[in-house]
Tab-separated table of C-alpha atoms in Angstrom:
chain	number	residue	atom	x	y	z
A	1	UNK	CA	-22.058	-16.598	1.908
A	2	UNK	CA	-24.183	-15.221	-1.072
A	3	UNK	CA	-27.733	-13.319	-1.346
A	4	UNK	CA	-30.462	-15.681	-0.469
A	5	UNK	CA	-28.540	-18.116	1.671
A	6	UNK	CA	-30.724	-19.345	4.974
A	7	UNK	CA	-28.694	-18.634	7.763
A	8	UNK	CA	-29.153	-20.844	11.133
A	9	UNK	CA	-28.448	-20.472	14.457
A	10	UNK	CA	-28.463	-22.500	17.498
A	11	UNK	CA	-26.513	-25.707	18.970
A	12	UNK	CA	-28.535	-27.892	16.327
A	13	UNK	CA	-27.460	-25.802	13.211
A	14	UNK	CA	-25.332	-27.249	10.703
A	15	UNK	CA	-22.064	-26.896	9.967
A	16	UNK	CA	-21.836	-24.801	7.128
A	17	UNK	CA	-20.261	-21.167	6.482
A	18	UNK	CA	-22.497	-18.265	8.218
A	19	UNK	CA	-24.307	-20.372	10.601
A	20	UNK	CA	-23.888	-19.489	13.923
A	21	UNK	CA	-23.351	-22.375	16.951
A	22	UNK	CA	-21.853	-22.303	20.546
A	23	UNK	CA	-18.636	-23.786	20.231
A	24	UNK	CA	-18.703	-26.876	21.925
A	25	UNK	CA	-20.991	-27.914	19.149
A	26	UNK	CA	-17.868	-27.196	16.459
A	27	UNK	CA	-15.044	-29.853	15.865
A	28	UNK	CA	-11.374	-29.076	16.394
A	29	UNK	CA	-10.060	-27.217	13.598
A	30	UNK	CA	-13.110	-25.652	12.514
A	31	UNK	CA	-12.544	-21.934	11.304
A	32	UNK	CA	-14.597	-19.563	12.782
A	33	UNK	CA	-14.906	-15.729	13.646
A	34	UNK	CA	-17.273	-13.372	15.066
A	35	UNK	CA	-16.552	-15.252	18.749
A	36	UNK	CA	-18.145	-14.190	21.553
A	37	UNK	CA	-15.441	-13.580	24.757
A	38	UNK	CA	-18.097	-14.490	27.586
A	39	UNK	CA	-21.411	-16.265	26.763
A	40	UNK	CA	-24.060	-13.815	25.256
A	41	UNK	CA	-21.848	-10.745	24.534
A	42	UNK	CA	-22.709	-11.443	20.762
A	43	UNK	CA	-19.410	-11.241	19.344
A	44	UNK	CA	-16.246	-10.020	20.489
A	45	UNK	CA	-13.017	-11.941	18.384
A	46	UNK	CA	-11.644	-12.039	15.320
A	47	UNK	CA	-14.718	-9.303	13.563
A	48	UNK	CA	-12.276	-7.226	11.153
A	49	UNK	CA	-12.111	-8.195	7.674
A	50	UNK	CA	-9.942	-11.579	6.638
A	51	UNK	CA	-9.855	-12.516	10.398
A	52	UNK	CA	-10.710	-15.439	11.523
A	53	UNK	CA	-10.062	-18.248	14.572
A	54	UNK	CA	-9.593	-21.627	14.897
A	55	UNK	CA	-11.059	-23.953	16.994
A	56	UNK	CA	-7.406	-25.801	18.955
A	57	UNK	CA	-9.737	-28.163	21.464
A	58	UNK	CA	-12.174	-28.905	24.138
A	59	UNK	CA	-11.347	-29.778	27.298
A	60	UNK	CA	-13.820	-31.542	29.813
A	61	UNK	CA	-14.598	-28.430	32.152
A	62	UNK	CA	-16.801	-27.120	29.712
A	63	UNK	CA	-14.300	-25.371	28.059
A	64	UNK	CA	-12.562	-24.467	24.133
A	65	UNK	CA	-9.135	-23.708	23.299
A	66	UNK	CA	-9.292	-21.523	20.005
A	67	UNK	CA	-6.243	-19.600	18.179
A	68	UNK	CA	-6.701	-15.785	17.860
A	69	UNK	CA	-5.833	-14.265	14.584
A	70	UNK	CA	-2.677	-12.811	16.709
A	71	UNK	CA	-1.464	-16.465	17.229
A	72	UNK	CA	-2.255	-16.334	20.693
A	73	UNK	CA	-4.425	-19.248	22.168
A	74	UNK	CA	-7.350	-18.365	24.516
A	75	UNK	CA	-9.722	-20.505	26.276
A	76	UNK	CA	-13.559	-19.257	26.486
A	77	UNK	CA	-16.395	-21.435	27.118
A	78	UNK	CA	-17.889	-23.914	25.366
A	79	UNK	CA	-21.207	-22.439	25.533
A	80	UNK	CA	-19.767	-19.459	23.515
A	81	UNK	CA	-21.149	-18.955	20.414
A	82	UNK	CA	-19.686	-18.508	17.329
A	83	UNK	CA	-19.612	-17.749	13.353
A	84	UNK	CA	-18.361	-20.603	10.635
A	85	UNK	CA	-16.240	-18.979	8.498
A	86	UNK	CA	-13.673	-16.358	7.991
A	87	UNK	CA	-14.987	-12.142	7.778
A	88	UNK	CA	-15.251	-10.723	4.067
A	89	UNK	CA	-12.694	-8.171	2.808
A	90	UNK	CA	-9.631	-9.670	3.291
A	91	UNK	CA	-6.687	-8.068	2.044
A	92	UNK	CA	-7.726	-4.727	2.482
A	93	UNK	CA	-4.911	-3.021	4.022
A	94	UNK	CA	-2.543	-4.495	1.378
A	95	UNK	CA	-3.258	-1.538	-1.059
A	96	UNK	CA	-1.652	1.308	-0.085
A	97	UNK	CA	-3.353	4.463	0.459
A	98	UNK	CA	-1.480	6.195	-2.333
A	99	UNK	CA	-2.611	10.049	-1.009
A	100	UNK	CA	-3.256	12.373	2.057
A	101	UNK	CA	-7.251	12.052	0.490
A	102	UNK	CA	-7.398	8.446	1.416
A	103	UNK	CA	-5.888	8.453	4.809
A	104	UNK	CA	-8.168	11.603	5.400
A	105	UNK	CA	-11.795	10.115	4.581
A	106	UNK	CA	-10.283	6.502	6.086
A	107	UNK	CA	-9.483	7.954	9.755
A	108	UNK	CA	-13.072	10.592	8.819
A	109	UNK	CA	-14.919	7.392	9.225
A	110	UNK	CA	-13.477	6.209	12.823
A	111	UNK	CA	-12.298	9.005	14.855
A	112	UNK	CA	-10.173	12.536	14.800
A	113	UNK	CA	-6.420	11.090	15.067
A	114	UNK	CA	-5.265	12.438	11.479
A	115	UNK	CA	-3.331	13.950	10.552
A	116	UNK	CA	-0.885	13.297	13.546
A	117	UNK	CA	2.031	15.364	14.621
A	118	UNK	CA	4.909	14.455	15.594
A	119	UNK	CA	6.221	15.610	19.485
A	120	UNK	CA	9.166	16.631	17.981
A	121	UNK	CA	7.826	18.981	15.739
A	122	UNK	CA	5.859	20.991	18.880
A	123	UNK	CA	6.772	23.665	21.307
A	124	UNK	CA	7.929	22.456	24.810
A	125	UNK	CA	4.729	23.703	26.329
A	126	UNK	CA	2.828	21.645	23.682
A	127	UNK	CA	4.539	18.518	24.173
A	128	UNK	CA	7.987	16.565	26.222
A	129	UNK	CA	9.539	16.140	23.226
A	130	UNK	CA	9.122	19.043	21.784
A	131	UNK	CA	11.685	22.188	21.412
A	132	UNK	CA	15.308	22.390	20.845
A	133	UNK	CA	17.413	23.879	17.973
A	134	UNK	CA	17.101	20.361	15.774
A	135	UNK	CA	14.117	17.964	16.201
A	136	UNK	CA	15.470	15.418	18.825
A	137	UNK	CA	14.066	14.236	21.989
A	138	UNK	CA	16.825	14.987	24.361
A	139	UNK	CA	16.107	12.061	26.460
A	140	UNK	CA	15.554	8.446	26.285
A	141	UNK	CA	12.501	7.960	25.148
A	142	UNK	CA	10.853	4.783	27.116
A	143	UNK	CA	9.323	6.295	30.020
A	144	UNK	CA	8.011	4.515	33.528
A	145	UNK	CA	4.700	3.231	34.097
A	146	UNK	CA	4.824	4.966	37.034
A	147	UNK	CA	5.257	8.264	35.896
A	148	UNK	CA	2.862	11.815	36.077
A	149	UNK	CA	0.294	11.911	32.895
A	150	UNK	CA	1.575	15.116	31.019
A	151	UNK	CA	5.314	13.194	30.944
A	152	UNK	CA	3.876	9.753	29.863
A	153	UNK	CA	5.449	10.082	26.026
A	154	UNK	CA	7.081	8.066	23.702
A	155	UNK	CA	7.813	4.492	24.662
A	156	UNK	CA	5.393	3.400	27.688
A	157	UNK	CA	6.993	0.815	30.150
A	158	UNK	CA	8.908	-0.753	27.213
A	159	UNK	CA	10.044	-4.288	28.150
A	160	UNK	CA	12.436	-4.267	25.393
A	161	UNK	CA	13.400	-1.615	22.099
A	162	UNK	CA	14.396	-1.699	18.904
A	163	UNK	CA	14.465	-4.464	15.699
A	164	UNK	CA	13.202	-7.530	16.558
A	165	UNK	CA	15.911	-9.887	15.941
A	166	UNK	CA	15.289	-13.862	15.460
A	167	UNK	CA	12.788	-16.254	14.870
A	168	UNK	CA	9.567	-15.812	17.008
A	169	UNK	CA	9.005	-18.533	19.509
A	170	UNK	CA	5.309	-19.584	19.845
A	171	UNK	CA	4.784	-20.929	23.770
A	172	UNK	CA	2.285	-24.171	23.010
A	173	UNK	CA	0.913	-24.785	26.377
């Protein structure tokens, strides 16, 4: 997109990079973003900067198959609308932050969750990891879904731990 450009919207727009269109109005394999989830929610996938999804098919129950930016396929309705094109900015999170400065004003923007300590580091009353005479945890740390608030720490219902190990197999449906 560039300053100036008409932008239209609407199932008889064209086809061209920032107009807007319900998806049943898009060919397969047309890259898109800014999707909305339910019809009229103006917006709800792939709206951070680089992202983008892809249009997989249509079926005949009025519905589209498109591929999240996660690699995870999702059908919404055809009626959804949705962005041509791919968000600005990509590539943004592959410079590091360099200093405490950065990370400060970054998280300053969103929301107070920096800088974050570790349970380890805290007092037992502060914390179920914390205390001890060395920082460990003392106990495993996945912990069951089912268990009381103050002792849900650390890893939360954890299907599986560790390094994941192997190629990643992609269920096509």
């Amino acid at each position: 997109m560039y300053t100036g450009q008409f932008v239209y919207c609407g199932k008889k727009a064209t086809l061209n990079i920032g107009n807007v269109l319900p998806l049943a109005s898009m060919p397969e394999g047309t890259i898109i973003c800014n999707v909305e989830e339910k019809a009229g929610d103006r917006g709800a996938i792939a709206r951070t900067s680089g992202n983008y999804a892809t249009i997989i098919g249509h079926g005949e129950d009025g519905k589209t198959r498109i591929r999240l930016p996660s690699g995870a396929k999702k059908i919404v309705s055809s009626s959804a609308r949705a962005a041509v094109g791919i968000v600005a900015g990509g590539g943004r999170i592959d410079k590091p932050l360099l200093k405490a400065g950065r990370a400060y004003h970054q998280a300053k923007a969103k929301r107070n969750n920096w800088p974050r300590t570790r349970g380890v580091a805290m007092n037992p009353v502060d914390h179920p990891h914390g205390g001890g005479n060395h920082q460990h945890i003392g106990k495993a740390s996945t912990i069951s879904r089912s268990a009381p608030a103050g002792q849900k720490v650390g890893l939360i219902a954890a299907r599986r731990t560790g390094l994941l190990r192997g190629t990643k197999k992609v269920k096509d449906q």
